[in-house]
mmCIF file of C-alpha atoms and ligand atoms in Angstrom:
data_model
loop_
_atom_site.group_PDB
_atom_site.id
_atom_site.type_symbol
_atom_site.label_atom_id
_atom_site.label_comp_id
_atom_site.label_asym_id
_atom_site.label_seq_id
_atom_site.Cartn_x
_atom_site.Cartn_y
_atom_site.Cartn_z
ATOM 1 C CA UNK A 1 0.228 0.196 -0.150
ATOM 2 C CA UNK A 2 1.394 3.803 -1.192
ATOM 3 C CA UNK A 3 0.420 6.817 0.196
ATOM 4 C CA UNK A 4 0.368 8.441 -3.233
ATOM 5 C CA UNK A 5 -2.630 5.820 -3.661
ATOM 6 C CA UNK A 6 -4.747 7.135 -0.503
ATOM 7 C CA UNK A 7 -4.407 10.489 -1.877
ATOM 8 C CA UNK A 8 -4.475 10.484 -5.082
ATOM 9 C CA UNK A 9 -7.832 8.045 -4.514
ATOM 10 C CA UNK A 10 -9.167 11.025 -1.867
ATOM 11 C CA UNK A 11 -8.432 13.771 -4.569
ATOM 12 C CA UNK A 12 -10.925 12.143 -7.014
ATOM 13 C CA UNK A 13 -13.320 11.314 -4.905
ATOM 14 C CA UNK A 14 -13.605 7.881 -3.872
ATOM 15 C CA UNK A 15 -14.127 6.538 -0.573
ATOM 16 C CA UNK A 16 -11.353 4.739 1.490
ATOM 17 C CA UNK A 17 -11.230 1.513 3.042
ATOM 18 C CA UNK A 18 -10.828 0.869 6.030
ATOM 19 C CA UNK A 19 -7.009 -0.944 5.756
ATOM 20 C CA UNK A 20 -6.351 2.156 3.498
ATOM 21 C CA UNK A 21 -7.581 4.525 6.721
ATOM 22 C CA UNK A 22 -5.309 2.628 9.458
ATOM 23 C CA UNK A 23 -2.268 2.546 6.655
ATOM 24 C CA UNK A 24 -2.056 5.795 7.271
ATOM 25 C CA UNK A 25 -4.000 7.070 10.813
ATOM 26 C CA UNK A 26 -0.902 4.378 11.777
ATOM 27 C CA UNK A 27 2.134 5.676 9.804
ATOM 28 C CA UNK A 28 1.203 8.432 10.677
ATOM 29 C CA UNK A 29 0.994 7.921 13.715
ATOM 30 C CA UNK A 30 3.944 6.481 14.086
ATOM 31 C CA UNK A 31 6.174 8.973 11.915
ATOM 32 C CA UNK A 32 6.925 6.538 8.298
ATOM 33 C CA UNK A 33 4.243 9.549 6.734
ATOM 34 C CA UNK A 34 5.741 12.539 6.682
ATOM 35 C CA UNK A 35 4.071 15.844 6.747
ATOM 36 C CA UNK A 36 3.488 17.051 3.707
ATOM 37 C CA UNK A 37 1.577 13.263 1.866
ATOM 38 C CA UNK A 38 -0.911 13.960 5.963
ATOM 39 C CA UNK A 39 -1.513 17.760 4.075
ATOM 40 C CA UNK A 40 -2.532 16.941 1.123
ATOM 41 C CA UNK A 41 -5.000 14.012 2.096
ATOM 42 C CA UNK A 42 -6.323 15.988 4.954
ATOM 43 C CA UNK A 43 -6.517 19.017 1.712
ATOM 44 C CA UNK A 44 -8.329 16.250 -0.388
ATOM 45 C CA UNK A 45 -10.990 14.751 2.986
ATOM 46 C CA UNK A 46 -11.455 18.888 2.941
ATOM 47 C CA UNK A 47 -12.928 18.684 -0.419
ATOM 48 C CA UNK A 48 -14.438 15.588 -0.917
ATOM 49 C CA UNK A 49 -15.823 14.471 2.325
ATOM 50 C CA UNK A 50 -16.009 11.832 3.819
ATOM 51 C CA UNK A 51 -18.646 8.076 3.811
ATOM 52 C CA UNK A 52 -20.110 7.126 6.757
ATOM 53 C CA UNK A 53 -18.268 4.625 7.182
ATOM 54 C CA UNK A 54 -15.011 6.101 6.693
ATOM 55 C CA UNK A 55 -15.975 8.312 9.127
ATOM 56 C CA UNK A 56 -16.905 5.511 11.419
ATOM 57 C CA UNK A 57 -13.557 3.296 10.968
ATOM 58 C CA UNK A 58 -11.191 6.661 10.864
ATOM 59 C CA UNK A 59 -12.595 8.047 14.596
ATOM 60 C CA UNK A 60 -12.310 4.131 15.146
ATOM 61 C CA UNK A 61 -8.414 3.778 13.891
ATOM 62 C CA UNK A 62 -7.502 6.656 15.557
ATOM 63 C CA UNK A 63 -9.080 5.958 19.555
ATOM 64 C CA UNK A 64 -6.479 3.122 18.902
ATOM 65 C CA UNK A 65 -3.885 4.601 18.256
ATOM 66 C CA UNK A 66 -2.911 5.048 21.911
ATOM 67 C CA UNK A 67 -3.758 3.975 25.135
ATOM 68 C CA UNK A 68 -7.411 3.793 26.181
ATOM 69 C CA UNK A 69 -8.695 5.013 29.702
ATOM 70 C CA UNK A 70 -9.561 2.073 31.734
ATOM 71 C CA UNK A 71 -12.718 4.088 34.078
ATOM 72 C CA UNK A 72 -13.722 0.358 34.482
ATOM 73 C CA UNK A 73 -12.786 0.300 38.531
ATOM 74 C CA UNK A 74 -15.341 3.912 38.016
ATOM 75 C CA UNK A 75 -18.547 3.146 39.419
ATOM 76 C CA UNK A 76 -21.431 3.976 38.248
ATOM 77 C CA UNK A 77 -22.443 5.363 34.485
ATOM 78 C CA UNK A 78 -19.641 7.324 34.075
ATOM 79 C CA UNK A 79 -20.448 10.949 32.037
ATOM 80 C CA UNK A 80 -18.666 13.577 29.748
ATOM 81 C CA UNK A 81 -19.061 16.797 27.948
ATOM 82 C CA UNK A 82 -17.387 18.085 25.713
ATOM 83 C CA UNK A 83 -17.579 21.511 23.502
ATOM 84 C CA UNK A 84 -16.825 21.945 19.720
ATOM 85 C CA UNK A 85 -14.636 25.646 21.760
ATOM 86 C CA UNK A 86 -15.433 28.858 21.962
ATOM 87 C CA UNK A 87 -14.328 32.774 23.529
ATOM 88 C CA UNK A 88 -15.840 32.996 27.048
ATOM 89 C CA UNK A 89 -16.588 28.847 27.773
ATOM 90 C CA UNK A 90 -15.962 28.066 31.404
ATOM 91 C CA UNK A 91 -19.078 25.342 31.071
ATOM 92 C CA UNK A 92 -16.959 22.816 32.174
ATOM 93 C CA UNK A 93 -16.066 24.468 35.015
ATOM 94 C CA UNK A 94 -18.955 24.596 36.281
ATOM 95 C CA UNK A 95 -20.722 21.463 35.020
ATOM 96 C CA UNK A 96 -18.164 18.538 36.615
ATOM 97 C CA UNK A 97 -18.907 19.876 39.578
ATOM 98 C CA UNK A 98 -22.647 20.687 39.796
ATOM 99 C CA UNK A 99 -22.924 16.904 38.363
ATOM 100 C CA UNK A 100 -20.374 15.137 40.616
ATOM 101 C CA UNK A 101 -22.917 17.239 43.547
ATOM 102 C CA UNK A 102 -25.131 14.868 42.749
ATOM 103 C CA UNK A 103 -23.422 11.763 42.844
ATOM 104 C CA UNK A 104 -22.429 11.384 39.528
ATOM 105 C CA UNK A 105 -18.923 10.352 38.811
ATOM 106 C CA UNK A 106 -17.060 12.778 36.275
ATOM 107 C CA UNK A 107 -13.460 11.092 35.453
ATOM 108 C CA UNK A 108 -12.975 14.346 32.699
ATOM 109 C CA UNK A 109 -9.978 14.724 30.670
ATOM 110 C CA UNK A 110 -9.769 18.149 29.173
ATOM 111 C CA UNK A 111 -7.396 20.143 27.016
ATOM 112 C CA UNK A 112 -5.575 23.478 26.484
ATOM 113 C CA UNK A 113 -7.012 26.579 23.951
ATOM 114 C CA UNK A 114 -5.323 26.796 20.971
ATOM 115 C CA UNK A 115 -5.679 30.072 18.523
ATOM 116 C CA UNK A 116 -8.684 32.570 19.981
ATOM 117 C CA UNK A 117 -10.675 29.486 22.319
ATOM 118 C CA UNK A 118 -9.749 29.136 25.608
ATOM 119 C CA UNK A 119 -8.838 25.028 27.524
ATOM 120 C CA UNK A 120 -10.136 24.136 30.513
ATOM 121 C CA UNK A 121 -6.480 23.500 32.166
ATOM 122 C CA UNK A 122 -4.968 27.236 31.074
ATOM 123 C CA UNK A 123 -8.340 27.790 33.593
ATOM 124 C CA UNK A 124 -7.885 25.034 36.527
ATOM 125 C CA UNK A 125 -4.120 26.049 35.630
ATOM 126 C CA UNK A 126 -4.687 28.907 37.623
ATOM 127 C CA UNK A 127 -5.674 28.341 40.786
ATOM 128 C CA UNK A 128 -2.188 28.554 42.757
ATOM 129 C CA UNK A 129 -0.858 24.814 42.967
ATOM 130 C CA UNK A 130 -4.298 22.514 41.115
ATOM 131 C CA UNK A 131 -2.076 19.820 39.669
ATOM 132 C CA UNK A 132 -3.549 18.292 36.275
ATOM 133 C CA UNK A 133 -1.054 15.433 35.745
ATOM 134 C CA UNK A 134 -2.925 12.769 38.698
ATOM 135 C CA UNK A 135 -1.132 8.942 38.101
ATOM 136 C CA UNK A 136 -4.005 6.937 37.143
ATOM 137 C CA UNK A 137 -5.088 5.757 40.360
ATOM 138 C CA UNK A 138 -5.035 8.282 41.776
ATOM 139 C CA UNK A 139 -7.330 9.990 39.530
ATOM 140 C CA UNK A 140 -9.800 6.681 39.506
ATOM 141 C CA UNK A 141 -9.774 7.113 43.320
ATOM 142 C CA UNK A 142 -10.453 10.917 43.223
ATOM 143 C CA UNK A 143 -13.495 10.160 40.836
ATOM 144 C CA UNK A 144 -14.971 7.260 43.094
ATOM 145 C CA UNK A 145 -14.133 9.120 46.090
ATOM 146 C CA UNK A 146 -14.952 12.619 45.509
ATOM 147 C CA UNK A 147 -17.112 11.315 42.441
ATOM 148 C CA UNK A 148 -14.884 13.945 40.872
ATOM 149 C CA UNK A 149 -11.515 14.797 39.048
ATOM 150 C CA UNK A 150 -10.389 16.667 36.287
ATOM 151 C CA UNK A 151 -7.567 16.741 34.502
ATOM 152 C CA UNK A 152 -5.543 17.520 31.150
ATOM 153 C CA UNK A 153 -5.648 14.477 28.370
ATOM 154 C CA UNK A 154 -2.560 11.787 28.610
ATOM 155 C CA UNK A 155 -0.033 12.320 25.419
ATOM 156 C CA UNK A 156 -0.945 8.944 24.414
ATOM 157 C CA UNK A 157 -5.354 9.479 24.262
ATOM 158 C CA UNK A 158 -5.392 9.481 21.118
ATOM 159 C CA UNK A 159 -2.077 10.638 19.900
ATOM 160 C CA UNK A 160 -3.557 10.401 16.172
ATOM 161 C CA UNK A 161 -5.811 13.000 17.001
ATOM 162 C CA UNK A 162 -3.113 15.286 18.494
ATOM 163 C CA UNK A 163 -0.491 15.710 15.436
ATOM 164 C CA UNK A 164 -3.670 15.853 12.988
ATOM 165 C CA UNK A 165 -5.228 18.044 14.926
ATOM 166 C CA UNK A 166 -2.066 20.103 14.643
ATOM 167 C CA UNK A 167 -2.039 19.927 11.398
ATOM 168 C CA UNK A 168 -4.625 20.907 10.106
ATOM 169 C CA UNK A 169 -4.508 23.686 12.570
ATOM 170 C CA UNK A 170 -1.671 25.008 10.528
ATOM 171 C CA UNK A 171 -3.127 23.787 6.947
ATOM 172 C CA UNK A 172 -6.471 25.194 6.747
ATOM 173 C CA UNK A 173 -8.106 22.063 7.361
ATOM 174 C CA UNK A 174 -9.849 22.547 10.946
ATOM 175 C CA UNK A 175 -13.337 23.551 9.764
ATOM 176 C CA UNK A 176 -14.282 20.093 7.997
ATOM 177 C CA UNK A 177 -17.464 18.138 9.571
ATOM 178 C CA UNK A 178 -15.967 15.097 9.403
ATOM 179 C CA UNK A 179 -12.422 15.184 11.037
ATOM 180 C CA UNK A 180 -14.273 17.645 13.952
ATOM 181 C CA UNK A 181 -16.626 14.886 15.052
ATOM 182 C CA UNK A 182 -13.332 12.082 14.375
ATOM 183 C CA UNK A 183 -11.911 14.057 16.412
ATOM 184 C CA UNK A 184 -14.214 14.438 18.768
ATOM 185 C CA UNK A 185 -15.266 11.246 18.959
ATOM 186 C CA UNK A 186 -11.914 9.085 18.937
ATOM 187 C CA UNK A 187 -11.524 10.805 22.015
ATOM 188 C CA UNK A 188 -14.159 10.556 23.667
ATOM 189 C CA UNK A 189 -14.018 6.709 23.139
ATOM 190 C CA UNK A 190 -10.575 6.299 23.986
ATOM 191 C CA UNK A 191 -11.495 8.123 27.411
ATOM 192 C CA UNK A 192 -14.684 5.189 28.235
ATOM 193 C CA UNK A 193 -16.946 7.035 28.980
ATOM 194 C CA UNK A 194 -20.272 5.634 28.623
ATOM 195 C CA UNK A 195 -22.745 8.904 28.026
ATOM 196 C CA UNK A 196 -21.757 11.624 26.407
ATOM 197 C CA UNK A 197 -23.007 15.264 25.481
ATOM 198 C CA UNK A 198 -21.728 17.002 22.781
ATOM 199 C CA UNK A 199 -22.232 20.974 23.523
ATOM 200 C CA UNK A 200 -21.987 22.276 19.497
ATOM 201 C CA UNK A 201 -21.274 25.640 19.421
ATOM 202 C CA UNK A 202 -22.640 27.399 16.499
ATOM 203 C CA UNK A 203 -22.134 31.285 15.317
ATOM 204 C CA UNK A 204 -18.740 33.728 14.367
ATOM 205 C CA UNK A 205 -16.601 33.188 17.735
ATOM 206 C CA UNK A 206 -17.243 29.653 16.902
ATOM 207 C CA UNK A 207 -15.438 27.304 14.466
ATOM 208 C CA UNK A 208 -19.092 26.673 13.148
ATOM 209 C CA UNK A 209 -20.227 28.748 11.186
ATOM 210 C CA UNK A 210 -24.090 27.720 9.977
ATOM 211 C CA UNK A 211 -27.125 25.846 11.363
ATOM 212 C CA UNK A 212 -27.194 23.517 8.694
ATOM 213 C CA UNK A 213 -23.161 22.294 9.775
ATOM 214 C CA UNK A 214 -23.988 22.275 13.757
ATOM 215 C CA UNK A 215 -27.057 20.264 12.316
ATOM 216 C CA UNK A 216 -24.828 17.882 10.170
ATOM 217 C CA UNK A 217 -21.912 17.238 12.873
ATOM 218 C CA UNK A 218 -24.746 16.541 15.651
ATOM 219 C CA UNK A 219 -26.094 14.272 13.032
ATOM 220 C CA UNK A 220 -22.459 12.384 12.526
ATOM 221 C CA UNK A 221 -21.265 12.116 15.933
ATOM 222 C CA UNK A 222 -24.487 10.332 17.476
ATOM 223 C CA UNK A 223 -24.057 7.986 13.861
ATOM 224 C CA UNK A 224 -20.695 7.940 15.193
ATOM 225 C CA UNK A 225 -21.568 6.859 19.052
ATOM 226 C CA UNK A 226 -24.656 4.105 18.488
ATOM 227 C CA UNK A 227 -22.100 2.820 15.890
ATOM 228 C CA UNK A 228 -19.930 2.577 18.872
ATOM 229 C CA UNK A 229 -22.595 2.072 21.210
ATOM 230 C CA UNK A 230 -22.318 5.133 22.980
ATOM 231 C CA UNK A 231 -24.852 7.217 24.049
ATOM 232 C CA UNK A 232 -23.887 11.057 22.381
ATOM 233 C CA UNK A 233 -26.854 14.064 22.875
ATOM 234 C CA UNK A 234 -26.145 16.548 21.148
ATOM 235 C CA UNK A 235 -27.270 21.023 21.629
ATOM 236 C CA UNK A 236 -26.449 23.559 18.934
ATOM 237 C CA UNK A 237 -25.908 26.519 21.438
ATOM 238 C CA UNK A 238 -24.931 29.926 20.519
ATOM 239 C CA UNK A 239 -20.876 31.769 20.015
ATOM 240 C CA UNK A 240 -22.236 34.886 18.267
ATOM 241 C CA UNK A 241 -20.983 36.843 21.806
ATOM 242 C CA UNK A 242 -18.605 35.605 24.468
ATOM 243 C CA UNK A 243 -20.273 33.582 26.885
ATOM 244 C CA UNK A 244 -20.221 35.199 29.959
ATOM 245 C CA UNK A 245 -18.320 38.111 31.111
ATOM 246 C CA UNK A 246 -15.162 37.454 32.198
ATOM 247 C CA UNK A 247 -12.244 35.842 29.155
ATOM 248 C CA UNK A 248 -9.312 35.028 30.606
ATOM 249 C CA UNK A 249 -8.564 32.326 32.757
ATOM 250 C CA UNK A 250 -8.530 33.183 36.465
ATOM 251 C CA UNK A 251 -10.824 36.002 35.521
ATOM 252 C CA UNK A 252 -13.197 32.737 33.892
ATOM 253 C CA UNK A 253 -12.579 31.207 37.421
ATOM 254 C CA UNK A 254 -13.866 33.544 39.273
ATOM 255 C CA UNK A 255 -16.685 33.917 36.916
ATOM 256 C CA UNK A 256 -17.276 30.274 37.413
ATOM 257 C CA UNK A 257 -17.322 29.933 40.915
ATOM 258 C CA UNK A 258 -19.496 33.186 40.814
ATOM 259 C CA UNK A 259 -22.384 30.705 37.968
ATOM 260 C CA UNK A 260 -22.257 27.784 40.797
ATOM 261 C CA UNK A 261 -22.796 29.753 43.942
ATOM 262 C CA UNK A 262 -25.838 30.905 42.121
ATOM 263 C CA UNK A 263 -24.754 34.358 41.649
ATOM 264 C CA UNK A 264 -25.839 35.404 37.813
ATOM 265 C CA UNK A 265 -28.400 34.659 36.221
ATOM 266 C CA UNK A 266 -27.588 34.898 32.845
ATOM 267 C CA UNK A 267 -27.385 33.312 28.771
ATOM 268 C CA UNK A 268 -24.036 31.128 30.807
ATOM 269 C CA UNK A 269 -25.718 30.746 33.616
ATOM 270 C CA UNK A 270 -27.692 28.848 32.203
ATOM 271 C CA UNK A 271 -26.430 27.038 29.526
ATOM 272 C CA UNK A 272 -24.825 25.644 32.375
ATOM 273 C CA UNK A 273 -28.237 24.107 34.026
ATOM 274 C CA UNK A 274 -28.736 23.040 30.645
ATOM 275 C CA UNK A 275 -26.439 21.137 30.506
ATOM 276 C CA UNK A 276 -26.308 20.230 34.058
ATOM 277 C CA UNK A 277 -29.467 18.908 32.689
ATOM 278 C CA UNK A 278 -29.195 16.773 30.565
ATOM 279 C CA UNK A 279 -26.085 15.058 31.827
ATOM 280 C CA UNK A 280 -27.714 14.351 34.863
ATOM 281 C CA UNK A 281 -31.009 13.087 32.790
ATOM 282 C CA UNK A 282 -28.565 11.094 30.665
ATOM 283 C CA UNK A 283 -26.169 9.882 33.847
ATOM 284 C CA UNK A 284 -30.024 8.741 36.655
ATOM 285 C CA UNK A 285 -33.075 8.119 32.992
ATOM 286 C CA UNK A 286 -35.302 11.321 34.319
ATOM 287 C CA UNK A 287 -36.573 13.756 32.941
ATOM 288 C CA UNK A 288 -34.850 16.507 32.198
ATOM 289 C CA UNK A 289 -37.291 18.898 33.683
ATOM 290 C CA UNK A 290 -36.195 16.612 37.127
ATOM 291 C CA UNK A 291 -32.905 16.652 36.212
ATOM 292 C CA UNK A 292 -33.251 20.327 36.617
ATOM 293 C CA UNK A 293 -34.607 21.008 39.510
ATOM 294 C CA UNK A 294 -32.301 18.286 40.999
ATOM 295 C CA UNK A 295 -29.646 20.868 39.179
ATOM 296 C CA UNK A 296 -31.056 24.285 41.377
ATOM 297 C CA UNK A 297 -31.236 22.344 44.304
ATOM 298 C CA UNK A 298 -27.272 22.053 44.372
ATOM 299 C CA UNK A 299 -27.125 25.432 43.288
ATOM 300 C CA UNK A 300 -28.805 26.849 46.652
ATOM 301 C CA UNK A 301 -27.767 25.088 49.513
ATOM 302 C CA UNK A 302 -24.319 25.791 47.772
ATOM 303 C CA UNK A 303 -23.613 21.765 47.227
ATOM 304 C CA UNK A 304 -21.794 22.484 43.879
ATOM 305 C CA UNK A 305 -20.236 25.481 44.828
ATOM 306 C CA UNK A 306 -18.767 23.307 48.114
ATOM 307 C CA UNK A 307 -17.666 20.705 45.362
ATOM 308 C CA UNK A 308 -15.843 22.617 42.845
ATOM 309 C CA UNK A 309 -13.720 24.080 46.280
ATOM 310 C CA UNK A 310 -13.781 19.817 47.132
ATOM 311 C CA UNK A 311 -12.395 19.589 43.578
ATOM 312 C CA UNK A 312 -9.883 22.257 43.914
ATOM 313 C CA UNK A 313 -8.470 21.033 47.288
ATOM 314 C CA UNK A 314 -7.586 17.557 46.096
ATOM 315 C CA UNK A 315 -5.952 17.895 43.480
ATOM 316 C CA UNK A 316 -4.173 20.244 45.651
ATOM 317 C CA UNK A 317 -5.516 24.012 44.198
ATOM 318 C CA UNK A 318 -4.983 26.884 47.291
ATOM 319 C CA UNK A 319 -8.236 28.807 45.610
ATOM 320 C CA UNK A 320 -7.169 31.827 48.180
ATOM 321 C CA UNK A 321 -4.076 32.923 46.177
ATOM 322 C CA UNK A 322 -6.113 32.564 42.710
ATOM 323 C CA UNK A 323 -4.995 36.247 41.615
ATOM 324 C CA UNK A 324 -5.598 38.460 38.478
ATOM 325 C CA UNK A 325 -3.704 41.391 36.971
ATOM 326 C CA UNK A 326 -3.644 45.069 38.914
ATOM 327 C CA UNK A 327 -2.966 46.911 36.124
ATOM 328 C CA UNK A 328 -6.748 47.771 35.001
ATOM 329 C CA UNK A 329 -7.563 49.593 31.408
ATOM 330 C CA UNK A 330 -10.528 51.135 31.419
ATOM 331 C CA UNK A 331 -11.921 50.935 28.165
ATOM 332 C CA UNK A 332 -14.598 53.380 27.167
ATOM 333 C CA UNK A 333 -17.285 54.393 24.805
ATOM 334 C CA UNK A 334 -17.465 56.604 22.259
ATOM 335 C CA UNK A 335 -20.597 56.532 20.404
ATOM 336 C CA UNK A 336 -23.605 56.128 22.292
ATOM 337 C CA UNK A 337 -26.627 53.576 20.876
ATOM 338 C CA UNK A 338 -27.571 50.011 21.712
ATOM 339 C CA UNK A 339 -24.912 47.357 21.910
ATOM 340 C CA UNK A 340 -25.766 44.851 18.425
ATOM 341 C CA UNK A 341 -22.609 42.544 18.496
ATOM 342 C CA UNK A 342 -19.407 41.921 20.878
ATOM 343 C CA UNK A 343 -17.607 40.131 18.359
ATOM 344 C CA UNK A 344 -16.540 36.904 19.964
ATOM 345 C CA UNK A 345 -13.543 35.980 17.568
ATOM 346 C CA UNK A 346 -12.326 39.324 17.836
ATOM 347 C CA UNK A 347 -12.623 39.118 21.497
ATOM 348 C CA UNK A 348 -11.049 35.827 21.868
ATOM 349 C CA UNK A 349 -7.825 36.905 19.550
ATOM 350 C CA UNK A 350 -7.815 40.068 21.618
ATOM 351 C CA UNK A 351 -7.571 37.236 24.951
ATOM 352 C CA UNK A 352 -5.175 36.305 23.539
ATOM 353 C CA UNK A 353 -3.114 39.630 22.986
ATOM 354 C CA UNK A 354 -3.761 40.748 26.465
ATOM 355 C CA UNK A 355 -1.414 37.471 26.505
ATOM 356 C CA UNK A 356 -3.826 34.967 28.046
ATOM 357 C CA UNK A 357 -3.967 32.423 25.270
ATOM 358 C CA UNK A 358 -0.998 31.558 23.156
ATOM 359 C CA UNK A 359 -0.118 31.592 19.132
ATOM 360 C CA UNK A 360 1.831 28.069 19.303
ATOM 361 C CA UNK A 361 1.575 25.177 21.812
ATOM 362 C CA UNK A 362 5.352 26.111 23.343
ATOM 363 C CA UNK A 363 4.218 29.780 24.566
ATOM 364 C CA UNK A 364 3.730 30.847 27.798
ATOM 365 C CA UNK A 365 0.615 32.231 28.988
ATOM 366 C CA UNK A 366 -0.242 34.937 31.413
ATOM 367 C CA UNK A 367 -2.959 33.439 33.156
ATOM 368 C CA UNK A 368 -3.817 36.879 35.180
ATOM 369 C CA UNK A 369 -4.365 38.880 31.962
ATOM 370 C CA UNK A 370 -8.516 38.968 30.744
ATOM 371 C CA UNK A 371 -11.212 41.093 29.579
ATOM 372 C CA UNK A 372 -14.172 41.618 31.364
ATOM 373 C CA UNK A 373 -17.424 42.851 29.583
ATOM 374 C CA UNK A 374 -18.905 45.409 31.391
ATOM 375 C CA UNK A 375 -22.413 45.623 28.390
ATOM 376 C CA UNK A 376 -24.244 42.864 26.917
ATOM 377 C CA UNK A 377 -25.960 42.306 23.454
ATOM 378 C CA UNK A 378 -28.832 44.502 24.197
ATOM 379 C CA UNK A 379 -27.544 47.353 26.483
ATOM 380 C CA UNK A 380 -27.742 50.913 25.404
ATOM 381 C CA UNK A 381 -24.766 53.330 26.360
ATOM 382 C CA UNK A 382 -23.553 56.766 26.817
ATOM 383 C CA UNK A 383 -21.162 57.723 26.503
ATOM 384 C CA UNK A 384 -18.343 57.246 28.105
ATOM 385 C CA UNK A 385 -20.056 54.529 29.848
ATOM 386 C CA UNK A 386 -17.153 51.790 30.012
ATOM 387 C CA UNK A 387 -17.759 48.316 27.481
ATOM 388 C CA UNK A 388 -14.950 46.769 29.195
ATOM 389 C CA UNK A 389 -12.400 46.365 31.736
ATOM 390 C CA UNK A 390 -8.462 44.920 30.159
ATOM 391 C CA UNK A 391 -6.683 42.769 32.663
ATOM 392 C CA UNK A 392 -3.394 43.612 31.314
ATOM 393 C CA UNK A 393 0.749 43.123 31.378
ATOM 394 C CA UNK A 394 3.928 44.404 30.613
ATOM 395 C CA UNK A 395 3.798 42.636 27.283
ATOM 396 C CA UNK A 396 0.258 42.741 26.483
ATOM 397 C CA UNK A 397 -0.635 44.081 22.805
ATOM 398 C CA UNK A 398 -4.006 46.127 21.855
ATOM 399 C CA UNK A 399 -4.816 49.299 20.550
ATOM 400 C CA UNK A 400 -7.822 50.967 22.059
ATOM 401 C CA UNK A 401 -9.260 51.518 18.465
ATOM 402 C CA UNK A 402 -9.973 47.747 17.934
ATOM 403 C CA UNK A 403 -11.167 46.251 21.182
ATOM 404 C CA UNK A 404 -13.877 49.198 20.488
ATOM 405 C CA UNK A 405 -13.959 48.146 17.014
ATOM 406 C CA UNK A 406 -15.653 44.740 19.002
ATOM 407 C CA UNK A 407 -18.208 46.515 19.934
ATOM 408 C CA UNK A 408 -20.808 47.223 17.047
ATOM 409 C CA UNK A 409 -22.846 48.955 18.498
ATOM 410 C CA UNK A 410 -26.030 51.070 16.262
HETATM 411 N N1 LIG B 1 -12.462 20.178 18.501
HETATM 412 C C1 LIG B 1 -11.920 19.271 18.599
HETATM 413 O O1 LIG B 1 -11.330 18.938 19.916
HETATM 414 N N2 LIG B 1 -11.480 18.660 17.707
HETATM 415 C C2 LIG B 1 -11.576 19.193 16.177
HETATM 416 O O2 LIG B 1 -11.827 19.047 15.444
HETATM 417 C C3 LIG B 1 -12.379 20.198 16.332
HETATM 418 C C4 LIG B 1 -13.006 21.035 17.905
#
């Protein structure tokens, strides 16, 4: 078998068979097939797409490219949630403790941020001392004892996805619906949760820009789940504006705490309640409305908030030492009117340029910087009103004009 022939076959619009898919996945993972040939193949997949059988075979080949997480030592039905990525998306920080507080085991592996989107692991690492690496047995023990452990994805979990994702990121092939479905589902299958909830983000700040694509992605992921005996539910949610008011690692942890404490009622808190209710409904087999009552109860009794503090403590973190930058710049409106849009993509890039995210995997991030939005879409503003506050450091790069341009005021 030759990779050249596989590239040509896909370029000409034919479907690849199981052996051809396994050949390129294994060859690339081992380093036998060079990046330039896989880049060409990815572009051919981007244009020619993949049929259902190809997506199933690619998912399994990628899930089998490394270790599988053995969760058999954890009692009960394990649920997991995955978001396709967005700006200010701190829902995992809220959902994990919320669900664990209701006795559903959460054994979660999360990722770091790249590009304009943030990652749960970076957010947790803004808590001094918090360890996102646990020995496997401790990870399992913590889930059994405290119902929750949250760690970074191990290097050998679906390594084919890690390598392919990095290549897609630099070859303009991230936005392929079958490739996104396969990337997410291969990791979820390798990490062995029984039931998976996928939050498909739709809008200017998301990978998926049209409802049609979001629905197609949902359909493919559900089919992959069915084929491999995992219950998959999906929800398509808005990512036109940043999610919540805080963007940047420590700032997002603080906002997650406020949501768990029941102190904020907004789109973010509603989304967290919706996603938690779906997870509880999946795990306990109850109606979503019943699950919602349980979730609201876990907020009002502070059980969910206390579970978050327990998670932090059990993984070595000291929440009282969490820092946000002291260098704060207020950005004031130069027009009056109604806010029609706060561009999520622009805000994501701004957060990265302030130092909250990375341009390349090697970049160091500053957990204390970021943005706090003081206004939301639909708010009326006058000249001189504060639109947002920037938490900056000496290396932050931004212009006031570019910040103002992310707000559309009419
Ligand atoms: N998230 C993933 O894990 N993979 C993708 O391809 C897109 C979003």
